[in-house]
PDB file of C-alpha atoms in Angstrom:
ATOM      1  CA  UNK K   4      89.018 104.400  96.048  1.00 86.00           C
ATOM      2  CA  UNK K   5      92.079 102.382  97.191  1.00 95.00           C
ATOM      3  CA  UNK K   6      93.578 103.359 100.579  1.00 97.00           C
ATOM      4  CA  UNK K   7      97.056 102.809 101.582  1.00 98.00           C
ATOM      5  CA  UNK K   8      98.390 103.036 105.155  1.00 98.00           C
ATOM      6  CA  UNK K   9     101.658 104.135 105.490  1.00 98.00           C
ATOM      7  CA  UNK K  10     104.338 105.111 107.974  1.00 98.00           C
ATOM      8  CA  UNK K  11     105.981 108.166 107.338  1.00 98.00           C
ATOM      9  CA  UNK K  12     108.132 108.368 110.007  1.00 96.00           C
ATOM     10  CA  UNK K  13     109.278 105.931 113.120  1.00 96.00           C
ATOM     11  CA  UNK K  14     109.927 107.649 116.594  1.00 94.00           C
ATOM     12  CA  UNK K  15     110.754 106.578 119.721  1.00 91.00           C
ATOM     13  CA  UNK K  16     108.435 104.085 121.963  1.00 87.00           C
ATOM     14  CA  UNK K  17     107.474 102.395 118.708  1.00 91.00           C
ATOM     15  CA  UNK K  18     105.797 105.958 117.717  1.00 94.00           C
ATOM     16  CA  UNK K  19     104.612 105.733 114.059  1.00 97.00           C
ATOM     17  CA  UNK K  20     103.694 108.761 111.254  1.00 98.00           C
ATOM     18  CA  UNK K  21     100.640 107.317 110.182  1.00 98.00           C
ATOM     19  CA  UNK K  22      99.591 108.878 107.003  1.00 98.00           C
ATOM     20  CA  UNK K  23      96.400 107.544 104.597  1.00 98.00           C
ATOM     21  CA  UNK K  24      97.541 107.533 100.239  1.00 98.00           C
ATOM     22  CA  UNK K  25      94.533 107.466  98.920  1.00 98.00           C
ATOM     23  CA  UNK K  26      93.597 106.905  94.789  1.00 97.00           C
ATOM     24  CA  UNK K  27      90.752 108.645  93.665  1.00 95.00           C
ATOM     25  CA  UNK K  28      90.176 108.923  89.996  1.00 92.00           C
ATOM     26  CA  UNK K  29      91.099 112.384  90.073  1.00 85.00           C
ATOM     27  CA  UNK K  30      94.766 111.668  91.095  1.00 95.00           C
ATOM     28  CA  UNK K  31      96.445 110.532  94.319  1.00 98.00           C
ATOM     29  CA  UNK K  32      95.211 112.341  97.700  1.00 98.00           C
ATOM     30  CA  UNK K  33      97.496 112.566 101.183  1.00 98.00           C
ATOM     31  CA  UNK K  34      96.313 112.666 104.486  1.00 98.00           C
ATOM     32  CA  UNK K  35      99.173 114.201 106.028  1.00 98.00           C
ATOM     33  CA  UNK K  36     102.463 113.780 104.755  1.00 98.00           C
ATOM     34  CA  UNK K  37     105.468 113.092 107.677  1.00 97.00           C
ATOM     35  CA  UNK K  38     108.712 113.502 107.444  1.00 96.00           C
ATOM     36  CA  UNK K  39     109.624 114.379 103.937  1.00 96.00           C
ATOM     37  CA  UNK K  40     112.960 114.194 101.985  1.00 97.00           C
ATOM     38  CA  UNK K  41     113.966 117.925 102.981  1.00 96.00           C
ATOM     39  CA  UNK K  42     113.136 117.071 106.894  1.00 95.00           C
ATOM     40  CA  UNK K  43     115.801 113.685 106.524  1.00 96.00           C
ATOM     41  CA  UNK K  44     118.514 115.684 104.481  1.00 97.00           C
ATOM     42  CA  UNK K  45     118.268 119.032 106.872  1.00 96.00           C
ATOM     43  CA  UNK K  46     116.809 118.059 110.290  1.00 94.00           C
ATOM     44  CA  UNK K  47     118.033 121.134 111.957  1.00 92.00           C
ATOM     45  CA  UNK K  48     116.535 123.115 109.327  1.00 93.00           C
ATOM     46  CA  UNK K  49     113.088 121.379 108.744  1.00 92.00           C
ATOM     47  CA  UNK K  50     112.240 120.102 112.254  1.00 91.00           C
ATOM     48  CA  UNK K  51     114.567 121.271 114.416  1.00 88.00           C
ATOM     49  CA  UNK K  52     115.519 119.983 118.257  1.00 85.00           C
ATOM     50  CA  UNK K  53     111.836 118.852 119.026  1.00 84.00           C
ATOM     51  CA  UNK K  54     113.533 115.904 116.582  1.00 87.00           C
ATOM     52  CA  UNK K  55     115.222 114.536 119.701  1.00 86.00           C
ATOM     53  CA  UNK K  56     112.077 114.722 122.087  1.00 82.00           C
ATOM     54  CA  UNK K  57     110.248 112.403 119.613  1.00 86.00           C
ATOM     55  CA  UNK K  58     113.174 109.859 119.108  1.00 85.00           C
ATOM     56  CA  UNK K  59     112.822 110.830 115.479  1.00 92.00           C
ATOM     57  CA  UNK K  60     114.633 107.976 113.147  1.00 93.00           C
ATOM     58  CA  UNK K  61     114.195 110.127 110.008  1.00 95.00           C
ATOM     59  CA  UNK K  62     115.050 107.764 107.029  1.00 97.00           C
ATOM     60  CA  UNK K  63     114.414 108.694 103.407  1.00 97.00           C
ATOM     61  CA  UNK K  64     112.798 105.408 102.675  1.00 98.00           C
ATOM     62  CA  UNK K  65     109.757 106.275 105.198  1.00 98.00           C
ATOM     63  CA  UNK K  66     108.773 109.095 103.374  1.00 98.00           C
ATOM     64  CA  UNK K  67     105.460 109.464 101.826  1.00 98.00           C
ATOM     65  CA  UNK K  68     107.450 109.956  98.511  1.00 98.00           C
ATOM     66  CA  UNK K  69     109.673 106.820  98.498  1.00 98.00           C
ATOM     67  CA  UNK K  70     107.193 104.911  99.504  1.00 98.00           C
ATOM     68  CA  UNK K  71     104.410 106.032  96.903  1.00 98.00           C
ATOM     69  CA  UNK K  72     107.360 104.938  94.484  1.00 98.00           C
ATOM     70  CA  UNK K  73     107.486 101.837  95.930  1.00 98.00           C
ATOM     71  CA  UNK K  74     104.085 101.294  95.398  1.00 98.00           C
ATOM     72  CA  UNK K  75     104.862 101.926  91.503  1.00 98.00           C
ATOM     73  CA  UNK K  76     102.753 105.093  91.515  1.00 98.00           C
ATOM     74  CA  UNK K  77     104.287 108.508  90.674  1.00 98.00           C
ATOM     75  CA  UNK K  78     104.399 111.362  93.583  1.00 98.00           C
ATOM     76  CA  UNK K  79     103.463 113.802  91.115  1.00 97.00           C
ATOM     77  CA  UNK K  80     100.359 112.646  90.713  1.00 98.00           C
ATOM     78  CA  UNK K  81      99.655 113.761  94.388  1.00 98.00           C
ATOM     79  CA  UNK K  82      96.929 116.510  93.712  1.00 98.00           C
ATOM     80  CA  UNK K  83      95.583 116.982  96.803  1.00 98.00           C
ATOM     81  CA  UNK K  84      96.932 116.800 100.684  1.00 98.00           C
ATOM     82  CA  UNK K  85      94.590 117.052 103.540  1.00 98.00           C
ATOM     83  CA  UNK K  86      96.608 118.161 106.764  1.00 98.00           C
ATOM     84  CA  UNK K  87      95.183 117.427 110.046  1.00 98.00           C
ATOM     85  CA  UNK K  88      97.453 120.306 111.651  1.00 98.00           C
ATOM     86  CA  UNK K  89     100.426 121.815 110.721  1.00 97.00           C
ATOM     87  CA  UNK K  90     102.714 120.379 113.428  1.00 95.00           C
ATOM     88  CA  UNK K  91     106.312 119.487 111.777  1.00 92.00           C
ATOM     89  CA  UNK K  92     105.978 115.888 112.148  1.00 95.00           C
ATOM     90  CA  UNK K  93     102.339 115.915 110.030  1.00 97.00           C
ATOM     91  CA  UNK K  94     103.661 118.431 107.339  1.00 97.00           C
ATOM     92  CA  UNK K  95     107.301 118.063 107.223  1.00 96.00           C
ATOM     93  CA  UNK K  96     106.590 116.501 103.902  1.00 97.00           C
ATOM     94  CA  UNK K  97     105.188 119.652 102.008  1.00 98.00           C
ATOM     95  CA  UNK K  98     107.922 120.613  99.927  1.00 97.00           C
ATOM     96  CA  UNK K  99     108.198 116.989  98.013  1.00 98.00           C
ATOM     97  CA  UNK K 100     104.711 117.732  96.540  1.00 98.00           C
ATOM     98  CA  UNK K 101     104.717 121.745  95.606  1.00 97.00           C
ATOM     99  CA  UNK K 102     102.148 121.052  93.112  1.00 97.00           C
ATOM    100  CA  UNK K 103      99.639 119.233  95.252  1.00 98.00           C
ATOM    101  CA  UNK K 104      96.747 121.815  96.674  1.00 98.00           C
ATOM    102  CA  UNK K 105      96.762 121.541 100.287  1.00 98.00           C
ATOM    103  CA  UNK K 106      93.742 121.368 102.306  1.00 98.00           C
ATOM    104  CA  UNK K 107      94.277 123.983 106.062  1.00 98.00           C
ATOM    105  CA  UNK K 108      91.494 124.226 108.360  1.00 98.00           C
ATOM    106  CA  UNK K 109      90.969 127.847 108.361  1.00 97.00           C
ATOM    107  CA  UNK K 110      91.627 128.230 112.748  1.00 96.00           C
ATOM    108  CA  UNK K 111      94.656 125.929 112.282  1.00 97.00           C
ATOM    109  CA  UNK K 112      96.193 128.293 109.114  1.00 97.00           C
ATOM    110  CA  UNK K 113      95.571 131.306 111.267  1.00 95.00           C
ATOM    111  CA  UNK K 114      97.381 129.910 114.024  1.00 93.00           C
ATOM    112  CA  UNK K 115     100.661 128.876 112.035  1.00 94.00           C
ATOM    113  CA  UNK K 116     101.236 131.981 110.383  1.00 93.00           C
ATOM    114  CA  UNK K 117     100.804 134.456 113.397  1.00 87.00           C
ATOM    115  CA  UNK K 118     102.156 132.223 115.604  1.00 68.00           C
ATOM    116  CA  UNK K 119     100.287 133.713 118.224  1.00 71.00           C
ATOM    117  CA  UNK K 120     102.094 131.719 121.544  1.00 77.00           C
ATOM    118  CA  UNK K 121     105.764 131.542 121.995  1.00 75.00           C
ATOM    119  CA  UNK K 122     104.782 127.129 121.971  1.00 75.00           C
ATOM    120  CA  UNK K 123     103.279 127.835 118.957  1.00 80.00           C
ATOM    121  CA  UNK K 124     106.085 129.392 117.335  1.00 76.00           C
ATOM    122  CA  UNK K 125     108.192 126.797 118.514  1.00 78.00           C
ATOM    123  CA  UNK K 126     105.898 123.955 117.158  1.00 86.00           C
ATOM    124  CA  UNK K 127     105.353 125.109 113.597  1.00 92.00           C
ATOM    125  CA  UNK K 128     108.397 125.277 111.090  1.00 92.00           C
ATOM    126  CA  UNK K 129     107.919 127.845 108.564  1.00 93.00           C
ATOM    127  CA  UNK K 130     110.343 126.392 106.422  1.00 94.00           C
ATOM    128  CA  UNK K 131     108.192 123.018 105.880  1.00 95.00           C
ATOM    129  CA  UNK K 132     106.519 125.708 103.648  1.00 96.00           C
ATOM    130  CA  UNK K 133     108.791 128.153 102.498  1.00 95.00           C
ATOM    131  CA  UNK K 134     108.430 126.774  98.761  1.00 96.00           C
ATOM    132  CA  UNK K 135     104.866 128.709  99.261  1.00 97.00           C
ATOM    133  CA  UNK K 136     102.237 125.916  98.738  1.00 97.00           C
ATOM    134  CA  UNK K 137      98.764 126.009  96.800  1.00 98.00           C
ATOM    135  CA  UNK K 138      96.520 126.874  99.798  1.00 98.00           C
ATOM    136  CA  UNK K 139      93.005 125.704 100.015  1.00 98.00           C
ATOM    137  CA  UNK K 140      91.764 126.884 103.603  1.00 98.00           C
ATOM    138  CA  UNK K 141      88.492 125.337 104.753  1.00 97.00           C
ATOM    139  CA  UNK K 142      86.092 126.262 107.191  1.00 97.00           C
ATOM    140  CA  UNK K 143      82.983 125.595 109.094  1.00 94.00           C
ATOM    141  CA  UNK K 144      79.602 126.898 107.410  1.00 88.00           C
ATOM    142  CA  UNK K 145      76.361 125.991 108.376  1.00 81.00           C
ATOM    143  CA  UNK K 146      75.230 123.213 110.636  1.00 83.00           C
ATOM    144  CA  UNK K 147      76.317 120.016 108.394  1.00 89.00           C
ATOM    145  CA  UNK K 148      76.972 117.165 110.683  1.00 95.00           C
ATOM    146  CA  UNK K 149      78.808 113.743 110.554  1.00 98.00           C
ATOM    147  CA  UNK K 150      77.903 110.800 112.963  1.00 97.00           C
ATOM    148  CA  UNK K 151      77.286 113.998 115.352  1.00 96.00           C
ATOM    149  CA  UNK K 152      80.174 116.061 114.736  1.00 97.00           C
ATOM    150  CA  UNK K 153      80.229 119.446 112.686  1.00 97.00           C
ATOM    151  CA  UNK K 154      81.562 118.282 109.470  1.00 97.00           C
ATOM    152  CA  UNK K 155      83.666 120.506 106.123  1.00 97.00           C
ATOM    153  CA  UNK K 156      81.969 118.445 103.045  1.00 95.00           C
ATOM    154  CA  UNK K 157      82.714 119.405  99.345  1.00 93.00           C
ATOM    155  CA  UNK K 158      86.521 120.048  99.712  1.00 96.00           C
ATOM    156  CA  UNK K 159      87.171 121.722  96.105  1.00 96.00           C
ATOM    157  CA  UNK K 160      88.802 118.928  93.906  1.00 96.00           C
ATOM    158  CA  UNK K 161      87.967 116.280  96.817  1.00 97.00           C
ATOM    159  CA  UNK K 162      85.723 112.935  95.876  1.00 96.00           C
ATOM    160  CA  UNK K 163      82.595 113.589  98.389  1.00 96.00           C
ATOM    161  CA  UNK K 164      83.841 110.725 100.403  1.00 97.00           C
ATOM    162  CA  UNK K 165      86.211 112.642 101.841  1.00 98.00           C
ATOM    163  CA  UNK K 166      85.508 115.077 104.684  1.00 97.00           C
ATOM    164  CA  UNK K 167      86.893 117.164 107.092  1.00 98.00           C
ATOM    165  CA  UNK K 168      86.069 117.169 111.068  1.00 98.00           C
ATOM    166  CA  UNK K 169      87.269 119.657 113.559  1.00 98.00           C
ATOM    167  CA  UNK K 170      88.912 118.541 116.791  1.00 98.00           C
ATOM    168  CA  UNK K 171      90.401 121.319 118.235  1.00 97.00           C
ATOM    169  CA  UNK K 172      92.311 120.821 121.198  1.00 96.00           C
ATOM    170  CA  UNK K 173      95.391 119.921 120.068  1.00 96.00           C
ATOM    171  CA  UNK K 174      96.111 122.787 118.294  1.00 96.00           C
ATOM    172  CA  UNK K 175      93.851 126.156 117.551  1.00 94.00           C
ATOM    173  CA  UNK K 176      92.725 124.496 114.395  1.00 97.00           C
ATOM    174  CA  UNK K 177      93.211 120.156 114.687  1.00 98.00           C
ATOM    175  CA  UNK K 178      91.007 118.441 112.272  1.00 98.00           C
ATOM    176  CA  UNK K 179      90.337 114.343 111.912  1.00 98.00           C
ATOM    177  CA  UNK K 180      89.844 113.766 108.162  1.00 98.00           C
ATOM    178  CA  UNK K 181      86.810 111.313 107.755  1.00 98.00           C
ATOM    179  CA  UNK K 182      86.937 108.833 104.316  1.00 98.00           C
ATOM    180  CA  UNK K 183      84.160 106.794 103.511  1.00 97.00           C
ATOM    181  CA  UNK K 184      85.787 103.127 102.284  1.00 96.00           C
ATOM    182  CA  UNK K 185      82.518 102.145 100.842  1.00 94.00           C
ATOM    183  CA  UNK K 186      82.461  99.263 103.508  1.00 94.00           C
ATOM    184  CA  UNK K 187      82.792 101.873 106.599  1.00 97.00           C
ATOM    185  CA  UNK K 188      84.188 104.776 107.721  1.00 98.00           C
ATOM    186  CA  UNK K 189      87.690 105.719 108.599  1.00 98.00           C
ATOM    187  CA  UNK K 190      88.723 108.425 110.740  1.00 98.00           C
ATOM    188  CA  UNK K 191      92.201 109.619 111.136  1.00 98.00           C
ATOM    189  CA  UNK K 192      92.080 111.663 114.222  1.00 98.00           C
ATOM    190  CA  UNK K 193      95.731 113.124 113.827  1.00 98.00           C
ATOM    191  CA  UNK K 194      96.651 113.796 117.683  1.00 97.00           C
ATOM    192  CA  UNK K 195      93.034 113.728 119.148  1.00 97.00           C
ATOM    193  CA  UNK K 196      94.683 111.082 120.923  1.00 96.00           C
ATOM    194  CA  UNK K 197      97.550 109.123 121.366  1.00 95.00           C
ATOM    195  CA  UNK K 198      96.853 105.249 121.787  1.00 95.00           C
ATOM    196  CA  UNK K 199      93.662 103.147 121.379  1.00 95.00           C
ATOM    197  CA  UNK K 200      93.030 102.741 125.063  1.00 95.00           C
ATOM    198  CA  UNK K 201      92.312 106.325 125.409  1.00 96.00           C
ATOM    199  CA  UNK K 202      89.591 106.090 122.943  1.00 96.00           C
ATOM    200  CA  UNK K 203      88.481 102.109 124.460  1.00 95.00           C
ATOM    201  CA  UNK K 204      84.942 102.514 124.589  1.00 95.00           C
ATOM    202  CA  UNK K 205      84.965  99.608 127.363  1.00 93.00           C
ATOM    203  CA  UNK K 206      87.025 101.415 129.536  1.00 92.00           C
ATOM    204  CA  UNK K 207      89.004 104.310 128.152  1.00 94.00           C
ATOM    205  CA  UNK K 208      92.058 105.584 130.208  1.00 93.00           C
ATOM    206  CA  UNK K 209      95.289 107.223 129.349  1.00 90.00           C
ATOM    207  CA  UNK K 210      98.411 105.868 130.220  1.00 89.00           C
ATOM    208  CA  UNK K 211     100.514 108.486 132.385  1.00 90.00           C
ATOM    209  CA  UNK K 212     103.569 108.775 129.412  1.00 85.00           C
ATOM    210  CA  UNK K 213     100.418 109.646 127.508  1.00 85.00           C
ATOM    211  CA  UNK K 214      99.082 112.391 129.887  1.00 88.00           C
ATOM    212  CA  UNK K 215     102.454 114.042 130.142  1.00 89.00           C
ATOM    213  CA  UNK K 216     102.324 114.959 126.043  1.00 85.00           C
ATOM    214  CA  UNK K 217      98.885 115.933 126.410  1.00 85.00           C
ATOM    215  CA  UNK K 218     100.441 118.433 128.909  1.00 83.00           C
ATOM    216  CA  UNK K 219     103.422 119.413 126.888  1.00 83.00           C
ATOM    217  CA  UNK K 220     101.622 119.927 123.131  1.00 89.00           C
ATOM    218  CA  UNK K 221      97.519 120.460 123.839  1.00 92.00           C
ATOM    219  CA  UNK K 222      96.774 124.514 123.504  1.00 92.00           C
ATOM    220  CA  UNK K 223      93.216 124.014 124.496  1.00 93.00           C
ATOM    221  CA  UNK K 224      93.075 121.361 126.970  1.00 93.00           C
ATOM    222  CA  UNK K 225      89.207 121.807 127.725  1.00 95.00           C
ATOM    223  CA  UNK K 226      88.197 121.075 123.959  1.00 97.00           C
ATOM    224  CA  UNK K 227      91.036 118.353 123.778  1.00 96.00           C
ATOM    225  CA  UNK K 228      89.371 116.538 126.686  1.00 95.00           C
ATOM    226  CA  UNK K 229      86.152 116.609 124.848  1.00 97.00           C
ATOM    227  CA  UNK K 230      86.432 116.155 121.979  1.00 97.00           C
ATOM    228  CA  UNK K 231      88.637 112.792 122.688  1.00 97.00           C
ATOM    229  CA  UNK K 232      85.312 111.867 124.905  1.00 97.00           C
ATOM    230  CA  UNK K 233      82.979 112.249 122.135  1.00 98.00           C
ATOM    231  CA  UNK K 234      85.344 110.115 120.024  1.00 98.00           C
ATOM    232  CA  UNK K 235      84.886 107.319 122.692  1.00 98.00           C
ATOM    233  CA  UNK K 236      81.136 107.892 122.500  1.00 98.00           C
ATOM    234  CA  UNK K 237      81.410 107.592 118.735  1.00 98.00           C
ATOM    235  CA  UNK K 238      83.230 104.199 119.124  1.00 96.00           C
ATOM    236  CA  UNK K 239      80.493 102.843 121.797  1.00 97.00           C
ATOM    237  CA  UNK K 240      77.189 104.094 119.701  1.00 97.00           C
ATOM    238  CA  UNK K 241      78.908 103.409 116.059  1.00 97.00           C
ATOM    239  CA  UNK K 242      82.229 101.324 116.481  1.00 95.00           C
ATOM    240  CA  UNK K 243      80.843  98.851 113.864  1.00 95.00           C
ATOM    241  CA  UNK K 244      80.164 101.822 110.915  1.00 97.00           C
ATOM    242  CA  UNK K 245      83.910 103.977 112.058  1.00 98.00           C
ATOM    243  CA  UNK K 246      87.292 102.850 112.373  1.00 98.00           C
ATOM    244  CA  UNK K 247      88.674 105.373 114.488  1.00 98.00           C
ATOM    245  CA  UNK K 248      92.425 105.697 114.288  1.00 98.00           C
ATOM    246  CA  UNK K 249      95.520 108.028 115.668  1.00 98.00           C
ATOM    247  CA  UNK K 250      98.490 109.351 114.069  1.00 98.00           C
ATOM    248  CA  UNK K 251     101.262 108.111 116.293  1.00 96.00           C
ATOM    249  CA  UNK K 252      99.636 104.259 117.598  1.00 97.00           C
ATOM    250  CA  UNK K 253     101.417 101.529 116.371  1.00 96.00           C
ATOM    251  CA  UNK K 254      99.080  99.336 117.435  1.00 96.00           C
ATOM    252  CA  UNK K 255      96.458 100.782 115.189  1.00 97.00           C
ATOM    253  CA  UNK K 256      99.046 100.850 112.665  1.00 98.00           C
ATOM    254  CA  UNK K 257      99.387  97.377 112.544  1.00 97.00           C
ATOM    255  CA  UNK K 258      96.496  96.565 112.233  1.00 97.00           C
ATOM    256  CA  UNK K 259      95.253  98.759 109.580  1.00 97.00           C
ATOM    257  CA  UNK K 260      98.114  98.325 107.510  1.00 94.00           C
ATOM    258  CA  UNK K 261      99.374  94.490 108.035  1.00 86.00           C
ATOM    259  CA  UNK K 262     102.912  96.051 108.686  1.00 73.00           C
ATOM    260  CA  UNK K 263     104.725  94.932 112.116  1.00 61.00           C
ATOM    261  CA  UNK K 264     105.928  97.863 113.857  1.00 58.00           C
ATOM    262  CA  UNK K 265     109.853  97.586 115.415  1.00 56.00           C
ATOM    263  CA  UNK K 266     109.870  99.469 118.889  1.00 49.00           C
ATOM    264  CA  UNK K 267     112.990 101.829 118.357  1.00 45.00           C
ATOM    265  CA  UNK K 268     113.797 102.833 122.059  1.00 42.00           C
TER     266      UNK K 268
END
């Protein structure tokens, strides 16, 4: 497999949209997908005022679908999406691949489509999948584990390197998608944190900016709390075997991808 690292969407504080493209030989695969074309062309529409919270600088360029263009590959060779939640900044992308299959974690579908909390109404944007996608919804069986954590292996169409880990906290039904490189593991942890130091197996700690979000966008702040403490456990016991990463740290960005990040206010 090849594994690109892109940005799909700059916010405010430097905030990135980190999203993995990933070639398998049974077609392209995206880990989340950003802002998408429809999100820059109808903000009100597709993402709505939370836009101005995050700073959101949506450009069409950023999208996953420019830039997989850029990289000379065809978007419609995207078969497969793996969504960490369903948050509008992590699926606002949806509708630019209607033919890919996209992988839910079964608590996180549930969630989006009762809308169970008035926050969760607010959060999710049913038009990000109005077009009516190709669901696959995963869940939890049996006791399979991954460096400790209960793991969703055999996603159907998914190379086995690929694997799904729940992190609930964040939302009813947050997954990290796990991908083994062949020279280590990477896990994007979508918003099981914010920035590396909260995960710093030396001496973790979360800025106060940092704490405030975690206020304003965890629905289960218990499992949030520990599940980002077994992710610094999984750093200290197996930091040299898993690259543990964020969706929104710049920093980890950077460095993952080679691509300097431009604070934009």
């Amino acid at each position: 497999m090849r594994i690109h690292h892109l940005n799909c969407g700059s916010m405010a504080l430097g905030m990135v949209d980190h999203c993995l493209l990933i070639e398998t030989k049974a077609g392209l695969v995206l880990v989340d997908t950003g802002y998408g074309l429809e999100a820059v062309r109808q903000p009100g529409r597709m993402v709505g005022p939370s836009r101005f919270f995050l700073g959101a600088r949506l450009a069409e360029h950023e999208t996953a679908y420019r830039q997989i263009q850029g990289l000379g590959l065809d978007p419609a060779d995207v078969r497969h999406i793996v969504l960490t939640h369903l948050d509008f900044d992590h699926a606002g992308g949806l509708t630019d691949f209607p033919d890919a299959v996209v992988h839910i974690h079964g608590p996180e579908f549930r969630a989006a489509m009762a809308g169970r909390t008035q926050a969760e109404r607010l959060r999710y944007r049913a038009a990000q999948w109005a077009h009516g996608p190709r669901w696959m919804v995963n869940e939890v069986e049996g006791e399979d584990r991954w460096f400790g954590f209960r793991a969703v292996r055999d996603l159907p169409g998914l190379p086995p390197e690929i694997l799904v880990i729940p992190l609930a906290g964040h939302t009813r039904g947050h997954i990290g998608v796990a991908v083994d490189t062949g020279r280590g593991w990477l896990l994007h942890a979508g918003d099981s944190f914010y920035v590396g130091e909260e995960v710093d197996p030396r001496q973790p700690r979360t800025p106060l900016l940092w704490r405030l979000a975690e206020l304003g966008s965890t629905v289960e702040g218990p499992a949030f709390r520990d599940n980002r403490r077994r992710l610094v456990e999984l750093q200290r016991e197996h930091g040299g075997a898993v690259t543990v990463f964020s969706a929104h740290d710049p920093k980890a960005f950077q460095r993952l991808s080679g691509t300097a990040v431009r604070p934009t206010g």
